[in-house]
CSV table of C-alpha atoms in Angstrom, one decimal:
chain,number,residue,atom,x,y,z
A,1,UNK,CA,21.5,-29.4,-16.7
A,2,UNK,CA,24.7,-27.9,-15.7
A,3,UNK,CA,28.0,-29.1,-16.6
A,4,UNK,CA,31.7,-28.5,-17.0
A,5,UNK,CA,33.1,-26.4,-19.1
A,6,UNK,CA,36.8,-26.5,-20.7
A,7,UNK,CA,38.8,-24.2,-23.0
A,8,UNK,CA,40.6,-24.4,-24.9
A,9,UNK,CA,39.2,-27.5,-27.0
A,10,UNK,CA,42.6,-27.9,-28.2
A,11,UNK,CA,46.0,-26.9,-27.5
A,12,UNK,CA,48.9,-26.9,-29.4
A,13,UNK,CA,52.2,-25.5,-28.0
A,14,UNK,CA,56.1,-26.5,-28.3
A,15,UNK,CA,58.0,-28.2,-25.9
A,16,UNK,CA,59.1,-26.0,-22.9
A,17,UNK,CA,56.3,-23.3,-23.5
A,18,UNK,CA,53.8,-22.8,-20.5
A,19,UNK,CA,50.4,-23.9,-20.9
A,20,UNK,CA,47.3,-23.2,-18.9
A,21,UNK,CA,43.9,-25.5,-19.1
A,22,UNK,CA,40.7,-23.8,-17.8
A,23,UNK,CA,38.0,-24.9,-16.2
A,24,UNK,CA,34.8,-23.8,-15.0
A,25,UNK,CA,33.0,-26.4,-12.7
A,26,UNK,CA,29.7,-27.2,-11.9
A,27,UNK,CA,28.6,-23.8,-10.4
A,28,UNK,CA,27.8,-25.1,-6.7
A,29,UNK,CA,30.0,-28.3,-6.8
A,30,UNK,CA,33.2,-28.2,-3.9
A,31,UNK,CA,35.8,-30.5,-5.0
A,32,UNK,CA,37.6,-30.4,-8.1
A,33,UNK,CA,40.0,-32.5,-10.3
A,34,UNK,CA,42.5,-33.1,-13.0
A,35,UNK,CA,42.8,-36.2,-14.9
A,36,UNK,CA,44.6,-37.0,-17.8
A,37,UNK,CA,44.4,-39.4,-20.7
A,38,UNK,CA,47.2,-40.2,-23.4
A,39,UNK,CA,46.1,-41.5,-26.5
A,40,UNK,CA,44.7,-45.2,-26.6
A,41,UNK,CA,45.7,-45.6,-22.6
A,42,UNK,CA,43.2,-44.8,-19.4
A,43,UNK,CA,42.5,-41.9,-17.7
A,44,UNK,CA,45.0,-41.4,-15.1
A,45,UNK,CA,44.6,-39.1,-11.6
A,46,UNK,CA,46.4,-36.4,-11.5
A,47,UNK,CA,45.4,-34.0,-8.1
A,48,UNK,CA,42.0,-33.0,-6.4
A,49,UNK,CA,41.6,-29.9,-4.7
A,50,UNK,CA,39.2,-28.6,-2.1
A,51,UNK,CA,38.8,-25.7,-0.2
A,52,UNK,CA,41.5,-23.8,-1.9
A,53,UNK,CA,44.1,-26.6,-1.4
A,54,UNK,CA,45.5,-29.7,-3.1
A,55,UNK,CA,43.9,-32.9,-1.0
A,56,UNK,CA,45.4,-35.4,-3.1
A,57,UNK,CA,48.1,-35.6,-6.2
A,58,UNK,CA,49.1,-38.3,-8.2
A,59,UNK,CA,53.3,-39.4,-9.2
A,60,UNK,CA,52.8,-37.5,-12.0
A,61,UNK,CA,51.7,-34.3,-11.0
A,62,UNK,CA,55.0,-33.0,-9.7
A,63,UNK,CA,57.2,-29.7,-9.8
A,64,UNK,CA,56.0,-28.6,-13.4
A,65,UNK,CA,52.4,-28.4,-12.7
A,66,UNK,CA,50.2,-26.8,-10.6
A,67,UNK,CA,46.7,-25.9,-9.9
A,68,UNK,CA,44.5,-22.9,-8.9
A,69,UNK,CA,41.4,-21.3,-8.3
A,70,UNK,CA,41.7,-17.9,-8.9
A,71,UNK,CA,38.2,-16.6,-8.8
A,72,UNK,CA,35.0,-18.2,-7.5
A,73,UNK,CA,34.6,-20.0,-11.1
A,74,UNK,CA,37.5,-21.0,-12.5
A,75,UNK,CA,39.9,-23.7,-11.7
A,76,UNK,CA,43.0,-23.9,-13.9
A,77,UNK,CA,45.8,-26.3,-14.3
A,78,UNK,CA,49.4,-24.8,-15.4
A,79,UNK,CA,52.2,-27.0,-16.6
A,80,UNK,CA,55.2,-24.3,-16.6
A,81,UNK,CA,57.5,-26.3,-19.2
A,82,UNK,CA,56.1,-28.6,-21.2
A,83,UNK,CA,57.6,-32.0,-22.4
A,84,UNK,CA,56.3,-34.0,-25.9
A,85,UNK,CA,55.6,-37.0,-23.0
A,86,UNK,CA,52.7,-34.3,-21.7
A,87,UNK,CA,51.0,-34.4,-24.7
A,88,UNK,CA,47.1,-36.0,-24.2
A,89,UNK,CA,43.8,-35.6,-22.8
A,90,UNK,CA,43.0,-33.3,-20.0
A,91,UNK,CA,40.2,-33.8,-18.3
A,92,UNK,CA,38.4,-31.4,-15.8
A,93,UNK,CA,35.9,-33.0,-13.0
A,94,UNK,CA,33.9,-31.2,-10.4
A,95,UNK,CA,31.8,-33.1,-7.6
A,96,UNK,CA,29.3,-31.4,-4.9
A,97,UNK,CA,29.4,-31.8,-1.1
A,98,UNK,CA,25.8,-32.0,0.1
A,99,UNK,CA,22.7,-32.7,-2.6
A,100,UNK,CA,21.7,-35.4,-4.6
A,101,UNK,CA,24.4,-37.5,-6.5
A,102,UNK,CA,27.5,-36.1,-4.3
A,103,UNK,CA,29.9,-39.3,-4.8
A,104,UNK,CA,29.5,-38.8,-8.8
A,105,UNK,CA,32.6,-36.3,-10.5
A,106,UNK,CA,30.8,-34.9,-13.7
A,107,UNK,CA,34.0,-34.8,-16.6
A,108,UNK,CA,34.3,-31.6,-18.7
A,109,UNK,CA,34.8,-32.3,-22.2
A,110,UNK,CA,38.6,-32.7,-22.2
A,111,UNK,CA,41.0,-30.3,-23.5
A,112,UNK,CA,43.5,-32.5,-25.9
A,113,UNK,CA,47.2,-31.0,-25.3
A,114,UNK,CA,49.9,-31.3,-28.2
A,115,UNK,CA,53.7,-31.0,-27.2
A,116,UNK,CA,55.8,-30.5,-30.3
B,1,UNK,CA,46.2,-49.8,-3.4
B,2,UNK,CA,42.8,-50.4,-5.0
B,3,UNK,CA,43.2,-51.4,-8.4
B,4,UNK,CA,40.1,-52.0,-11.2
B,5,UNK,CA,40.6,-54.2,-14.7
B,6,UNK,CA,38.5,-54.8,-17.3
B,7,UNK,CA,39.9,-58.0,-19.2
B,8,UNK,CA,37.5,-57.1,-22.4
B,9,UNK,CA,39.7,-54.8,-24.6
B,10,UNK,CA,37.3,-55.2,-27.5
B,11,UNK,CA,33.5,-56.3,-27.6
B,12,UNK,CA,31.1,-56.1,-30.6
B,13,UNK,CA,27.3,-56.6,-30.3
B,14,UNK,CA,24.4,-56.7,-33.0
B,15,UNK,CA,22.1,-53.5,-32.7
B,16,UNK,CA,19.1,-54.5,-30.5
B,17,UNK,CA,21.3,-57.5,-28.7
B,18,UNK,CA,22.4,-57.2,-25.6
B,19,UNK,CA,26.2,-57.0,-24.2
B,20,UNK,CA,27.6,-57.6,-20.9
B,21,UNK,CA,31.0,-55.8,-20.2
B,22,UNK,CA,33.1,-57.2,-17.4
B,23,UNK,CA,35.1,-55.3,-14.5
B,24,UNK,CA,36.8,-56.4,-11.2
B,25,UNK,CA,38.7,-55.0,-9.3
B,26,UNK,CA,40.5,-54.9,-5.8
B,27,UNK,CA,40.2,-52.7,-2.9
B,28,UNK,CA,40.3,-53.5,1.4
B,29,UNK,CA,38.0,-50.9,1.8
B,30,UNK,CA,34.1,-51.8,2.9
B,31,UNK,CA,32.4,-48.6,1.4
B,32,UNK,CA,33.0,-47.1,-2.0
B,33,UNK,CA,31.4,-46.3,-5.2
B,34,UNK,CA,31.8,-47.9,-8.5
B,35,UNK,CA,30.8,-46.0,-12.3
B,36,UNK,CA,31.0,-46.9,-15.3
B,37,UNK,CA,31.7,-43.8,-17.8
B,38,UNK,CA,31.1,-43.9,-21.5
B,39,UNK,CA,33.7,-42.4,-24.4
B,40,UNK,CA,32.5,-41.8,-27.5
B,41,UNK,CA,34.9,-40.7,-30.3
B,42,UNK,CA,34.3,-37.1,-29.0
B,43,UNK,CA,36.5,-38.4,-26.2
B,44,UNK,CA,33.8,-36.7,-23.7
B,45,UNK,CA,33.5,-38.6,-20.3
B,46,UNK,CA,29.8,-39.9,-20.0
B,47,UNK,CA,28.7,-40.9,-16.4
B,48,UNK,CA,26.2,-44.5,-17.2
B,49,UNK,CA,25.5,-45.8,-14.2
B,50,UNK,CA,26.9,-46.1,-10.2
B,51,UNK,CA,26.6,-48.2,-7.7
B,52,UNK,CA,27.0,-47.6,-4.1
B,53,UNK,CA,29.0,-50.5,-2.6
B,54,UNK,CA,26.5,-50.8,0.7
B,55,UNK,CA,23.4,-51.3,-1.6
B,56,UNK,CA,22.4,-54.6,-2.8
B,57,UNK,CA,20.3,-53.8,-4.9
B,58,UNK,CA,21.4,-53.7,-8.6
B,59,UNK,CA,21.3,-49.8,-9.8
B,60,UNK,CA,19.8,-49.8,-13.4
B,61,UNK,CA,19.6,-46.6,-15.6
B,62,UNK,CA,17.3,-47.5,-19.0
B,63,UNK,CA,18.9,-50.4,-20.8
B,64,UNK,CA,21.9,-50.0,-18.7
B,65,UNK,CA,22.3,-52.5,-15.3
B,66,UNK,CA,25.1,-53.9,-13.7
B,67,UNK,CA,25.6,-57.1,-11.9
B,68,UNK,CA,27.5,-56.4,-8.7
B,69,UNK,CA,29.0,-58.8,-7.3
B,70,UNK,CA,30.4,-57.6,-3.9
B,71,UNK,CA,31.8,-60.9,-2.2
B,72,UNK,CA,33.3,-61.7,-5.8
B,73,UNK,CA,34.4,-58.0,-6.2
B,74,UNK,CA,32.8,-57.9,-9.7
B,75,UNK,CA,30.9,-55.2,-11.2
B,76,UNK,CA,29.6,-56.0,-14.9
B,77,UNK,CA,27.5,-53.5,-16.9
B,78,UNK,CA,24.9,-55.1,-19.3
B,79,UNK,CA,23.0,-52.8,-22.4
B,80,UNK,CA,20.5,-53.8,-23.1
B,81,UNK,CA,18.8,-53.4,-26.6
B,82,UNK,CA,22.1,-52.4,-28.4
B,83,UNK,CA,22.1,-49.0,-30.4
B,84,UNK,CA,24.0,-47.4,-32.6
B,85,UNK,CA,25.3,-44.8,-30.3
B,86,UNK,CA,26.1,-47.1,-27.6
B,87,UNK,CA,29.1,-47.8,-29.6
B,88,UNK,CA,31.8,-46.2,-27.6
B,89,UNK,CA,34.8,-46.6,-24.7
B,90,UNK,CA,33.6,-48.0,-21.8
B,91,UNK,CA,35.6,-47.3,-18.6
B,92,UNK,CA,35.0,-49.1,-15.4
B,93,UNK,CA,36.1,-46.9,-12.2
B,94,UNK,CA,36.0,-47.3,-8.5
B,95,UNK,CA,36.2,-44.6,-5.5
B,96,UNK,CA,36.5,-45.0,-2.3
B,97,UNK,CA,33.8,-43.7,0.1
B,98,UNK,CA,34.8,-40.4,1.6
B,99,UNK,CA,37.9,-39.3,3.0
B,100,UNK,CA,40.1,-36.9,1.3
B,101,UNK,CA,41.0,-40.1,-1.0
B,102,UNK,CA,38.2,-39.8,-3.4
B,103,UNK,CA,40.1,-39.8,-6.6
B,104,UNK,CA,38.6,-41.9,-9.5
B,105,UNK,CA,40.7,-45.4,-10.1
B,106,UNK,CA,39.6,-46.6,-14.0
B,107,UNK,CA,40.6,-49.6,-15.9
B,108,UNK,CA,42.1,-49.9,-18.9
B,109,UNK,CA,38.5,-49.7,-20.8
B,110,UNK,CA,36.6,-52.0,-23.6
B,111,UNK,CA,36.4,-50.5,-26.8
B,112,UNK,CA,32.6,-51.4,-27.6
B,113,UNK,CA,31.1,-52.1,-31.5
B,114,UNK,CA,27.6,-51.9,-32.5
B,115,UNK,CA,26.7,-53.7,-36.0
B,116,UNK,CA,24.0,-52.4,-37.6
């Protein structure tokens, strides 16, 4: 069955570096998302994208992060300086537009984000 | 804004029993979608079961059903025949149907045990 990939697993990094998350989505799937999880608290929205533009994005998502899709697989997520508060669990999803099972996002397996 | 809570932040059930986990939430909307995604200690997000909020009808996957309760905006996921490796994060989410607005909204989760 296909699924979302996510790399790296983990990520560790000091505070103000540049981080990218990567992505690769479900190979026909259209929509695509970051969420993010800080440890012991729920998964939070962060910004959807579709057709090669942010649709939606969250309070949190603002200056310091941004979003692409440079090729036709992957989707990334770049936080230019990074703070000890981003520190968590990013998650990846991807959903399809036409098909079976369109209205479910299927979650990557997270890529867990350490600020020090 | 639609909001979703889950007022369980523990549960423990015997292996074999069965377990009902409680969610509500709020929304204006008619049509949307409601999942429930498992956690395990890998932190991976597990799609259980959804519901489509025009249905009736209870959706069931396995031992996993829900009880949804549309009037009462209540959606409860039972498991039926507890195992082992049931024993995870449970996250109750709701979307709303369409639109560019299609984010996930989760709760706050229940933290499930399974005694052997």
């Amino acid at each position: 069955e296909p699924e979302v990939t996510q790399t790296p697993s983990h990520q560790v990094t000091q505070m103000g570096q540049e981080v990218i998350l990567r992505c690769v989505p479900i190979s026909n799937h259209l929509y695509f998302y970051w969420y993010r999880q800080i440890l012991g608290q729920k998964v939070e929205f962060l910004v959807s994208f579709y057709n090669n533009e942010i649709s939606e994005k969250s309070e949190i998502f603002d200056d310091q992060f941004s979003v692409e899709r440079p090729d036709g697989s992957n989707f990334t997520l770049k936080i230019r300086s990074t703070k000890l508060e981003d520190s968590a669990m990013y998650f990846c999803a991807s959903r399809g537009l036409a098909g079976v099972r369109t209205d479910t996002q299927y979650f990557g397996p997270g890529t867990r984000l350490t600020v020090l | 804004a639609q909001t979703v809570t889950q007022s369980q932040p523990e549960m423990s059930v015997q292996e074999a029993e069965t377990v009902t986990l409680s969610c509500t939430y709020d929304t204006s909307e008619s049509d949307y979608y409601l999942f429930w995604y498992k956690q395990p200690p890998s932190r991976q997000m597990i799609l259980v079961i959804r519901q489509e909020a025009y249905k009736q009808q209870n959706a069931t996957e396995n031992r996993f059903s829900v009880n949804f309760q549309k009037a009462a905006k209540s959606f409860s996921l039972k498991i039926s025949d507890s195992q082992l490796g049931d024993a995870a994060m449970y996250f109750c989410a709701y979307r709303n149907y369409g639109g560019a607005t299609n984010k996930l909204i989760f709760g706050t989760g229940t933290l499930l045990a399974v005694q052997p």
